[in-house]
mmCIF file of C-alpha atoms and ligand atoms in Angstrom:
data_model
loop_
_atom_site.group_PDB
_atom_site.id
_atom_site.type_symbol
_atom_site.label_atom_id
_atom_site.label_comp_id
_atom_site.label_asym_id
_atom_site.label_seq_id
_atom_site.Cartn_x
_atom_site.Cartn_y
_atom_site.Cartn_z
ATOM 1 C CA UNK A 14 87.289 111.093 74.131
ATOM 2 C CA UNK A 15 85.457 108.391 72.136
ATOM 3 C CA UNK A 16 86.847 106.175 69.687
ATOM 4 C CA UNK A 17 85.442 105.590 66.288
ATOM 5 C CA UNK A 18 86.293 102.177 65.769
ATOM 6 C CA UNK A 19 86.336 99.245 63.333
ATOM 7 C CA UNK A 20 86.462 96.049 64.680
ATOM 8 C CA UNK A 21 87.946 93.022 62.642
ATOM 9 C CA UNK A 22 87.367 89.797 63.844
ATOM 10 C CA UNK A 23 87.103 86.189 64.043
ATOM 11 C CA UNK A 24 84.590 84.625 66.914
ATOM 12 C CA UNK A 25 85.849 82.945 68.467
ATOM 13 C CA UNK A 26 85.500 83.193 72.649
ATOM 14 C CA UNK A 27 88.416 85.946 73.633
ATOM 15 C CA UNK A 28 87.544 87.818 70.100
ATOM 16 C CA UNK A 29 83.396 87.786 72.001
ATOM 17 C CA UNK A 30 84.882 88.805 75.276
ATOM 18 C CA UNK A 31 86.874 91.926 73.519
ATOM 19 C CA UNK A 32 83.648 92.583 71.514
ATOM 20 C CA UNK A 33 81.123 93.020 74.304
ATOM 21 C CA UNK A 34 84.221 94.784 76.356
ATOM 22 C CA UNK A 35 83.771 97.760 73.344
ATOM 23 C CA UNK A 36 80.216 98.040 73.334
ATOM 24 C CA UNK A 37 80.073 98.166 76.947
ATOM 25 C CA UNK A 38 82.724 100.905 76.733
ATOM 26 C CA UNK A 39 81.526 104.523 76.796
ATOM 27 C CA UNK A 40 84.942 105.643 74.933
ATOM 28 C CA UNK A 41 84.427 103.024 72.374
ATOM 29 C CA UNK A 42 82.103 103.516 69.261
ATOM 30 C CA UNK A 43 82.683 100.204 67.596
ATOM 31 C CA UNK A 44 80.821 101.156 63.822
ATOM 32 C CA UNK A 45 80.544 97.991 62.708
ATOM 33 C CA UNK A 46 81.919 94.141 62.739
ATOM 34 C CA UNK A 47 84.763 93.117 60.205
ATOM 35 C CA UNK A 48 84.872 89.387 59.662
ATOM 36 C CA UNK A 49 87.409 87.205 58.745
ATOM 37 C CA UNK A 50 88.396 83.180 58.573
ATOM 38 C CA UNK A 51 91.099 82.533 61.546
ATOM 39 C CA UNK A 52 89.221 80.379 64.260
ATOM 40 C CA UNK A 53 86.637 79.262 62.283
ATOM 41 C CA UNK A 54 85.360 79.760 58.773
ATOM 42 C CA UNK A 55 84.318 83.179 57.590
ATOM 43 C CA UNK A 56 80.994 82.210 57.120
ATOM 44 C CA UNK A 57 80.482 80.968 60.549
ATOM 45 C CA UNK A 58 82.539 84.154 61.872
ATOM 46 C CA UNK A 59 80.240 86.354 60.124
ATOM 47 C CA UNK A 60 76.911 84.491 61.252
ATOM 48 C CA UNK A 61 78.808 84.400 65.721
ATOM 49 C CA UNK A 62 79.405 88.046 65.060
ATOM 50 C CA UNK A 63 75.894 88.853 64.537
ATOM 51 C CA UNK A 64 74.955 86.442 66.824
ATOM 52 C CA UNK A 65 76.840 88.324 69.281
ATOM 53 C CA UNK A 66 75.404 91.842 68.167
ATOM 54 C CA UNK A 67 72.366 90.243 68.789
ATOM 55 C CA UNK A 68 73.071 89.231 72.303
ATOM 56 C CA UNK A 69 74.140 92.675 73.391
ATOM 57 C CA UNK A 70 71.286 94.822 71.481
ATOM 58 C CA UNK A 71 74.134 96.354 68.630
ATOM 59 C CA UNK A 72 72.230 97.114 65.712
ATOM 60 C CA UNK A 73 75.551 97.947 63.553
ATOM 61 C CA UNK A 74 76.884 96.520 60.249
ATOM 62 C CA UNK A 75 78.872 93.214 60.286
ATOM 63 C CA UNK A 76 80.064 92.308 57.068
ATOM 64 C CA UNK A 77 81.874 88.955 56.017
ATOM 65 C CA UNK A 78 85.208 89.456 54.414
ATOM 66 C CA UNK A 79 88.426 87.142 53.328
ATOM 67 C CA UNK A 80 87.985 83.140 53.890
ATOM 68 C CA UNK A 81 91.585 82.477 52.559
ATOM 69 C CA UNK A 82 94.898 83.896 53.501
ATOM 70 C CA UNK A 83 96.749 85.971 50.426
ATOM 71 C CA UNK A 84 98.788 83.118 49.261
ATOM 72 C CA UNK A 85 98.389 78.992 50.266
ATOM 73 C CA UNK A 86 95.841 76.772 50.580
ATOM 74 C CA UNK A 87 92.847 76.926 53.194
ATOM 75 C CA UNK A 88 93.546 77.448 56.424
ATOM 76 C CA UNK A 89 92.674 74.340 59.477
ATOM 77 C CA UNK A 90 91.287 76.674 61.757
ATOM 78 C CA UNK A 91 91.394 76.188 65.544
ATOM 79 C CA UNK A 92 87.917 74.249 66.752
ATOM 80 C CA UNK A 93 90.173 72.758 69.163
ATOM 81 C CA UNK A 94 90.644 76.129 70.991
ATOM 82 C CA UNK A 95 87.046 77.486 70.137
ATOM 83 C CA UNK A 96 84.930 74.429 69.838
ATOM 84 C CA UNK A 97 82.753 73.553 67.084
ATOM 85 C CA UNK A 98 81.106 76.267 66.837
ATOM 86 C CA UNK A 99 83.897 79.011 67.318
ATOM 87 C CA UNK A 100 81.906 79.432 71.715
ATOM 88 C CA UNK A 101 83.051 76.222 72.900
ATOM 89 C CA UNK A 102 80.567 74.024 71.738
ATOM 90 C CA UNK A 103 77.644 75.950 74.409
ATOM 91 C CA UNK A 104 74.529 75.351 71.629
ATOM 92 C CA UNK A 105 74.100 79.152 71.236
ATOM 93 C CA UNK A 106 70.615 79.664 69.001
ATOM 94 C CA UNK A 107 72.557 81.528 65.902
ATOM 95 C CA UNK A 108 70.967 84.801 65.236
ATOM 96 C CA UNK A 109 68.958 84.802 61.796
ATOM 97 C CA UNK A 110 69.824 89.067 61.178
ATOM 98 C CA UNK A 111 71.347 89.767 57.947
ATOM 99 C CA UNK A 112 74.871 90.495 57.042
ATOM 100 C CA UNK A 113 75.819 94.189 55.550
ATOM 101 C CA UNK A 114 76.231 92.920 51.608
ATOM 102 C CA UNK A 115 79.901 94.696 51.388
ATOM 103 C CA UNK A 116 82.829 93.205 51.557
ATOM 104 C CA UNK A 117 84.909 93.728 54.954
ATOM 105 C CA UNK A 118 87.588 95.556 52.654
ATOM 106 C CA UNK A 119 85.328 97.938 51.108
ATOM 107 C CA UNK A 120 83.594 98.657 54.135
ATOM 108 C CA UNK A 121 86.121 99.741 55.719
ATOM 109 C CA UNK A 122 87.389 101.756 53.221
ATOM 110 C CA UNK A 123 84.089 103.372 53.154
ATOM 111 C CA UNK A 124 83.897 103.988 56.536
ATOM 112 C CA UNK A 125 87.468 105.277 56.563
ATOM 113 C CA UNK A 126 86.231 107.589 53.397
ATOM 114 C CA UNK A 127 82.997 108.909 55.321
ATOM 115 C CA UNK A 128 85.019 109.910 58.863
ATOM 116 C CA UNK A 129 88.768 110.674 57.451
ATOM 117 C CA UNK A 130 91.063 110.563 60.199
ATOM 118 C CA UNK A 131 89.044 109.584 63.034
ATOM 119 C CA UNK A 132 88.819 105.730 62.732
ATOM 120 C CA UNK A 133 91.163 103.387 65.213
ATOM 121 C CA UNK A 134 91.300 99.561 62.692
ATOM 122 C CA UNK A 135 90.951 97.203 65.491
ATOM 123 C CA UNK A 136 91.868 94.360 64.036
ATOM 124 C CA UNK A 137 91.680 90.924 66.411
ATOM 125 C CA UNK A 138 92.079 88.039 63.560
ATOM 126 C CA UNK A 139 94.246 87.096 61.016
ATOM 127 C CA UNK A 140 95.029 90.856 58.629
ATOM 128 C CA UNK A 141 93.374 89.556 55.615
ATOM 129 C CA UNK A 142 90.797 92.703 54.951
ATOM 130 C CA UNK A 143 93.435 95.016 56.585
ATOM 131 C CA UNK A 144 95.642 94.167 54.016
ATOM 132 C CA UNK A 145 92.816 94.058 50.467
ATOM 133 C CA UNK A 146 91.365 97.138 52.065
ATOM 134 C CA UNK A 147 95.031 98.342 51.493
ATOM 135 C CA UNK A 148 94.914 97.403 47.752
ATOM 136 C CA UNK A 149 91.109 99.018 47.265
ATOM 137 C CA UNK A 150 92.433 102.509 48.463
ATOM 138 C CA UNK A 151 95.989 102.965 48.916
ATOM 139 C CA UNK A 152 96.102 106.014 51.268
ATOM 140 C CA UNK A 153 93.828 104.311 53.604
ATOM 141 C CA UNK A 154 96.758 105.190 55.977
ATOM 142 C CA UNK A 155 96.424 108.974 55.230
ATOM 143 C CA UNK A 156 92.464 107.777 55.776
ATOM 144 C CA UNK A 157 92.468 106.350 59.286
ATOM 145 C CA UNK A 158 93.598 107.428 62.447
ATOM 146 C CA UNK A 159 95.445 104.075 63.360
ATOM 147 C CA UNK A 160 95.692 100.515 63.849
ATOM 148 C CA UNK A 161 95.669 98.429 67.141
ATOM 149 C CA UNK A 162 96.329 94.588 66.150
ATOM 150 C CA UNK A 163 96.416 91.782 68.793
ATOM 151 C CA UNK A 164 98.815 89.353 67.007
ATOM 152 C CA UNK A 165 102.680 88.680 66.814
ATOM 153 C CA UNK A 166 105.083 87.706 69.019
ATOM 154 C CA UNK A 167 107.909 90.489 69.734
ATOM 155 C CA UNK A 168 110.288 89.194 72.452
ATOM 156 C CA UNK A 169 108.270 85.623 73.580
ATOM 157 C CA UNK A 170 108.349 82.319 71.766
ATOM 158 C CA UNK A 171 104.782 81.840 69.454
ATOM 159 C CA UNK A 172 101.483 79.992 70.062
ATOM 160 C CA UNK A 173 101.333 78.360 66.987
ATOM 161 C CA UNK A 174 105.530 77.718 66.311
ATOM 162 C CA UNK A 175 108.144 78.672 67.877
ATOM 163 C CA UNK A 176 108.615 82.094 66.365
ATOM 164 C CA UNK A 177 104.797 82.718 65.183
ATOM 165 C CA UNK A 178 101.496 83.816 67.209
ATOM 166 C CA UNK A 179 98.375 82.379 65.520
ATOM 167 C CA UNK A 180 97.022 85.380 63.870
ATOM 168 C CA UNK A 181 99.998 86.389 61.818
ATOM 169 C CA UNK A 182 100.993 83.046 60.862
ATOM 170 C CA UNK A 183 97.634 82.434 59.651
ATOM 171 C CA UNK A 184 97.723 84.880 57.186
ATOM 172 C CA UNK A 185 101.142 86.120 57.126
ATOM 173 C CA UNK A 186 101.596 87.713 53.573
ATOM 174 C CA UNK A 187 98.624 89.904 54.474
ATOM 175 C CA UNK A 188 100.504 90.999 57.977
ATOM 176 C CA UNK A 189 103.828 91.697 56.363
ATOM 177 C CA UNK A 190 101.891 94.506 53.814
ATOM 178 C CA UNK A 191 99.847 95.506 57.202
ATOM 179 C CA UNK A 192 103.463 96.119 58.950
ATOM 180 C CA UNK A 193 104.942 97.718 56.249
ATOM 181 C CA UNK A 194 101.520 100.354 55.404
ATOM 182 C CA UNK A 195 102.866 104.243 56.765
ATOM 183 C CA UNK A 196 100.351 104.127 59.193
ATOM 184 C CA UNK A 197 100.550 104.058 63.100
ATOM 185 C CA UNK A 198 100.163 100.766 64.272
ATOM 186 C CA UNK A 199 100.289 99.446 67.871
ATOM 187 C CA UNK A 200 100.765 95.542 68.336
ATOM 188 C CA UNK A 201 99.347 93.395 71.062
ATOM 189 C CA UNK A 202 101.443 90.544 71.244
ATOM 190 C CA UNK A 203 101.923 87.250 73.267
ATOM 191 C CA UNK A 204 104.566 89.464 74.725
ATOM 192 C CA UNK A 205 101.305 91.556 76.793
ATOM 193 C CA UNK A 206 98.455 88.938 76.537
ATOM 194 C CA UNK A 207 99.789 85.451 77.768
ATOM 195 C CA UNK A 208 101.276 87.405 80.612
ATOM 196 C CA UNK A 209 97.864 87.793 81.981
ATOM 197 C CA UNK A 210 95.747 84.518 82.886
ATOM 198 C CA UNK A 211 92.544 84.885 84.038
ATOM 199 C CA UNK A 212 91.106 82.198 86.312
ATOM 200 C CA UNK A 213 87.281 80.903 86.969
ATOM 201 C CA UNK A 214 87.103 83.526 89.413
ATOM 202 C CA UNK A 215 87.416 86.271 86.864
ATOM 203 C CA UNK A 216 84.541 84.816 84.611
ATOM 204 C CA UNK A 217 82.576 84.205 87.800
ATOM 205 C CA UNK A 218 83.191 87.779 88.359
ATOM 206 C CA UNK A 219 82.170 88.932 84.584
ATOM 207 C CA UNK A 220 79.024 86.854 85.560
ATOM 208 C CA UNK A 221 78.300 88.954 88.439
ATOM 209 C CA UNK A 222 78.676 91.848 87.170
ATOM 210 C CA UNK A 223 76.595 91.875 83.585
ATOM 211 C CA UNK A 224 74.731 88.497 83.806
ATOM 212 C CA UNK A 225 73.766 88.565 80.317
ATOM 213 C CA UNK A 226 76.776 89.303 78.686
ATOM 214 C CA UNK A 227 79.623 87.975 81.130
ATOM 215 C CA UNK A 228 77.587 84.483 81.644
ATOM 216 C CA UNK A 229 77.733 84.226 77.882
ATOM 217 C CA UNK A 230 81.579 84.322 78.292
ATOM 218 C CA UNK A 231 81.462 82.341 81.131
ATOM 219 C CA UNK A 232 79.710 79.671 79.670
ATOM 220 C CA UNK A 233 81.985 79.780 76.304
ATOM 221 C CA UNK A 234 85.094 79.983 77.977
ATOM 222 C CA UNK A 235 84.710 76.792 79.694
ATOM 223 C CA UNK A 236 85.830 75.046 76.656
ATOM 224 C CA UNK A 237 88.769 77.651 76.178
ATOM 225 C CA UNK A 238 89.818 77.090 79.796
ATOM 226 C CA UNK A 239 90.009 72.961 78.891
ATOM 227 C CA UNK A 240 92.693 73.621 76.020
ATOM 228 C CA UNK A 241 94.429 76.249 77.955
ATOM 229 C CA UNK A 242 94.927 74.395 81.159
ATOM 230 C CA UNK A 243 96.482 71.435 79.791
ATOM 231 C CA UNK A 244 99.410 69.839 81.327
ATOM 232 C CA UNK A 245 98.637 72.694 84.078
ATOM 233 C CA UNK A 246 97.986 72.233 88.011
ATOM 234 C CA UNK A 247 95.291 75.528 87.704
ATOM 235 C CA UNK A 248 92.792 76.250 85.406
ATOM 236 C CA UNK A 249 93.355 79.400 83.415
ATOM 237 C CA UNK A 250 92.346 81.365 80.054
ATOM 238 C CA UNK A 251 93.941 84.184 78.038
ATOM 239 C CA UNK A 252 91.706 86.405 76.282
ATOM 240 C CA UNK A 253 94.099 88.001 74.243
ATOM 241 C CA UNK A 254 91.927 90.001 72.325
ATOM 242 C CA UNK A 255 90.515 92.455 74.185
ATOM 243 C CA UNK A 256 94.034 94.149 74.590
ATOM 244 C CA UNK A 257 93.852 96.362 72.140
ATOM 245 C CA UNK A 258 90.583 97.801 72.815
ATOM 246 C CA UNK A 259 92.192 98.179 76.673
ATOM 247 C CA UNK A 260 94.852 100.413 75.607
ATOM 248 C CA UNK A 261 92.424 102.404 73.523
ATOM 249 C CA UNK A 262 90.620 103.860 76.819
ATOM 250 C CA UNK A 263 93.743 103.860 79.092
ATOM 251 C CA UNK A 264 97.151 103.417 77.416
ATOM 252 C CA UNK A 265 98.918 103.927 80.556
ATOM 253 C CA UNK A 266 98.554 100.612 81.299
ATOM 254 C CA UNK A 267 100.338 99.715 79.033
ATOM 255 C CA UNK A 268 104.540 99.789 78.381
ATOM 256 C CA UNK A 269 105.110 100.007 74.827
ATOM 257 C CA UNK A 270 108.391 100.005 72.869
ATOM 258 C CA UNK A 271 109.071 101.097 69.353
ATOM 259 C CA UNK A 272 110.891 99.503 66.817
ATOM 260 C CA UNK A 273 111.240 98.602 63.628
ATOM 261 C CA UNK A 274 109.207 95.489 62.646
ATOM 262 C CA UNK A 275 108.959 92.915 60.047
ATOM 263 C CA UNK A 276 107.092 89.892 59.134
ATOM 264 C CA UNK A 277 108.820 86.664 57.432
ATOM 265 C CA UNK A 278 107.172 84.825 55.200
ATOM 266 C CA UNK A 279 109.476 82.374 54.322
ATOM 267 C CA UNK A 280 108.275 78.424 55.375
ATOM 268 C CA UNK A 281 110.370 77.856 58.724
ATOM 269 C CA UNK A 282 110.204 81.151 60.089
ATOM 270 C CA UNK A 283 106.256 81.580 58.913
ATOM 271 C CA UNK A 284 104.815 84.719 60.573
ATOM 272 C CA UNK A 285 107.552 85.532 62.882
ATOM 273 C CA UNK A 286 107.490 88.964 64.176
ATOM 274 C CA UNK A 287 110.753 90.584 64.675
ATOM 275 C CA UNK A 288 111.322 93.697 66.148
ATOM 276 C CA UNK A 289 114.280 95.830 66.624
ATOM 277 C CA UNK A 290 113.876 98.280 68.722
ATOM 278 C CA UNK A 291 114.966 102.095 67.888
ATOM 279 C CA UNK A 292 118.756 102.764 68.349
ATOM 280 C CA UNK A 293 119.619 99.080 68.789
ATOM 281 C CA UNK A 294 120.542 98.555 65.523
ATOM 282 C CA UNK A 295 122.974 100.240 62.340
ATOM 283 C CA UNK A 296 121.573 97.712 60.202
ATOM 284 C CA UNK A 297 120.710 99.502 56.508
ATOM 285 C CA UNK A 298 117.780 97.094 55.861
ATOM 286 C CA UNK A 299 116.392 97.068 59.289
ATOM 287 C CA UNK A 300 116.386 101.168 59.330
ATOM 288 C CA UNK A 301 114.793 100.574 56.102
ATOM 289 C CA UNK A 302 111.270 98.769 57.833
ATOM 290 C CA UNK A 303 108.387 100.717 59.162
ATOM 291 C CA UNK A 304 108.178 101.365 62.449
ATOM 292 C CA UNK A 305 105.635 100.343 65.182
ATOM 293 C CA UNK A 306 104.886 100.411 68.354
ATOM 294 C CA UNK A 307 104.627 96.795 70.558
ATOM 295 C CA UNK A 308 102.960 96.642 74.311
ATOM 296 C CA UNK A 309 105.956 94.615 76.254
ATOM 297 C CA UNK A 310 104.019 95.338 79.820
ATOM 298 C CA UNK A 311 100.881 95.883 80.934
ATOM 299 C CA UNK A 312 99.727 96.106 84.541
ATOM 300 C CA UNK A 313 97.512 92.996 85.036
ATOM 301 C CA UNK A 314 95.421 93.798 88.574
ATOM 302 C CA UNK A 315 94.355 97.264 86.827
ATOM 303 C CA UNK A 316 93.914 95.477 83.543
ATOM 304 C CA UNK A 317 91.374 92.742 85.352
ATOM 305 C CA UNK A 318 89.578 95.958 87.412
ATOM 306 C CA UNK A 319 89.411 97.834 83.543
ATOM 307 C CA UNK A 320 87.150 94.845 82.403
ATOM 308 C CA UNK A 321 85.070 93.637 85.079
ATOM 309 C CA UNK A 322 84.384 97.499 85.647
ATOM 310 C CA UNK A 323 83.644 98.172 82.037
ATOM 311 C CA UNK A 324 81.463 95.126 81.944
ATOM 312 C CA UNK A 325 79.461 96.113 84.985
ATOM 313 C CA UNK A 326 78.093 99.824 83.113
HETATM 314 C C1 BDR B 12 94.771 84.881 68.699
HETATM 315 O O1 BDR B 12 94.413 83.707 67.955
HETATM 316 C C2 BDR B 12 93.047 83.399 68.148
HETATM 317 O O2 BDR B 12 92.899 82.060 68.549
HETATM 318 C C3 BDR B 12 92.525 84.311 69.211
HETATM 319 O O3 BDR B 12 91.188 84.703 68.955
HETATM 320 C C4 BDR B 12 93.458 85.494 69.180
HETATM 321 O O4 BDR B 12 93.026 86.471 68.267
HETATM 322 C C5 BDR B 12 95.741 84.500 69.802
HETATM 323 O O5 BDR B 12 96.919 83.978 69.265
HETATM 324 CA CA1 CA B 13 90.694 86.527 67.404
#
């Protein structure tokens, strides 16, 4: 089966390697790019997503959406993870195309309009549109067949505190009306992706196999590699993004548990993700938040064979 997909992101290096993994995917039909601030600026995440539809021949919409989170000041973005230029600083010519003029909201409300029921949200960044694509057509959830997020932290400490994974605490107002839409949404958490490092092997192995679009990431993830291997004895990466799109063409990699979630908002505890999963508690107001469904395992040596295979079609 294929999957109509939107894809919301932020490129960034593992939001390119989860990009080219769905167009190389023959059970992914990725309609169009979503763009939001998170690693860099919107503006730049807009231009390095057509960039990257450039690189791999995609002639589909990207639009630019939300450069702010819902509530607070401008975010400070993470060029120390990405580089300078969201690929880790590799010089990449930026591709002159033009952006779809919608919004990233309203385009995927469109899109959700035009195919009712048959679009996955794939949403790799902080859930900015997600949630103002919410407010421009409340039964979007009655509109689209799901959500896949990477982002939160179930059961593991954060990335960016010690309760919060970047993506929700960059925007985490916007996650908590994401987690509490009636819609089915699967989360790809620390708990899943920084239980699988990939060493220089793997991207000389991405190389190998597509030379075009695995040397890009490669080449960018050098850089990534640098911030990730600090205070390590081996040199290794996460790209945490691609998860989602992984479980999309073979779930039974994957463990998932369901619960119910929520997101705080409050200053301390700043996108925390806290689960309880079903039966574990009596509370009233826990019973009370939606449900979802968060990846706690996922088989790593099958996981690795899913990409490099997918990236060698
Ligand atoms: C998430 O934050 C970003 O740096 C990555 O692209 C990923 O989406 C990991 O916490
Ligand atoms: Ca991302």
């Amino acid at each position: 089966m294929t999957h109509k997909i939107i894809l919301d992101t932020d490129p960034g290096i593992d939001d390119a390697m989860a990009i080219f993994f769905a167009f190389q995917s023959p059970d992914i039909e990725v309609l169009g790019l979503t763009t939001v601030y998170g690693n860099v600026p919107v503006t730049m995440s807009a231009r390095n997503a057509l960039t990257l539809c450039e690189l791999a021949e995609q002639d589909i919409p990207v639009t630019q959406g939300v450069g702010m989170p819902w509530v607070g000041p401008e975010s400070g973005y993470a060029h120390f993870v990405h580089g300078d230029d969201g690929f880790g600083n590799i010089d990449f010519p930026a591709s002159q195309r033009d952006l779809d003029p919608r919004s990233s909201a309203q385009f995927i409300v469109d899109m959700a309009r035009q195919h009712p029921g048959e679009i996955t949200l794939v949403a790799i960044g902080p859930l900015g549109n997600l949630a103002l694509a919410l407010r421009l057509e409340p039964n979007l959830p009655q509109l689209v067949k799901g959500v896949a997020i990477m982002g939160g932290a179930a059961f593991v400490k954060g990335n960016v505190t010690p309760v919060a994974e970047a993506n929700i605490w960059n925007d985490a107002h916007a996650a908590e009306i994401v987690f509490a839409a009636d819609w089915d949404l699967k989360m790809f958490g620390l708990d899943v992706t920084n239980s699988v490092p990939f060493t220089p092997d793997f991207m000389d192995d991405l190389e190998l196999r597509n030379q075009k679009l695995g040397g890009f990431v490669k080449k960018s993830s050098e850089f990534y590699t640098d911030f990730y291997s600090q205070g390590r004895d081996d040199r290794v990466c996460f790209f945490h993004d691609a998860m989602p799109l992984a479980y999309l063409v073979n779930p039974e990699l994957f463990e998932m548990t369901r619960g119910h979630a929520r997101v705080s908002t409050d200053p301390l505890n700043r996108g925390q993700t806290s689960v309880a999963p079903i039966g574990t508690t009596m509370s009233p107001l826990w019973l009370e938040a939606s449900q979802i469904d968060v990846a706690t395992k996922v088989d790593h040596e099958r996981l690795r064979q899913l990409y490099l295979d997918t990236y060698a079609l």
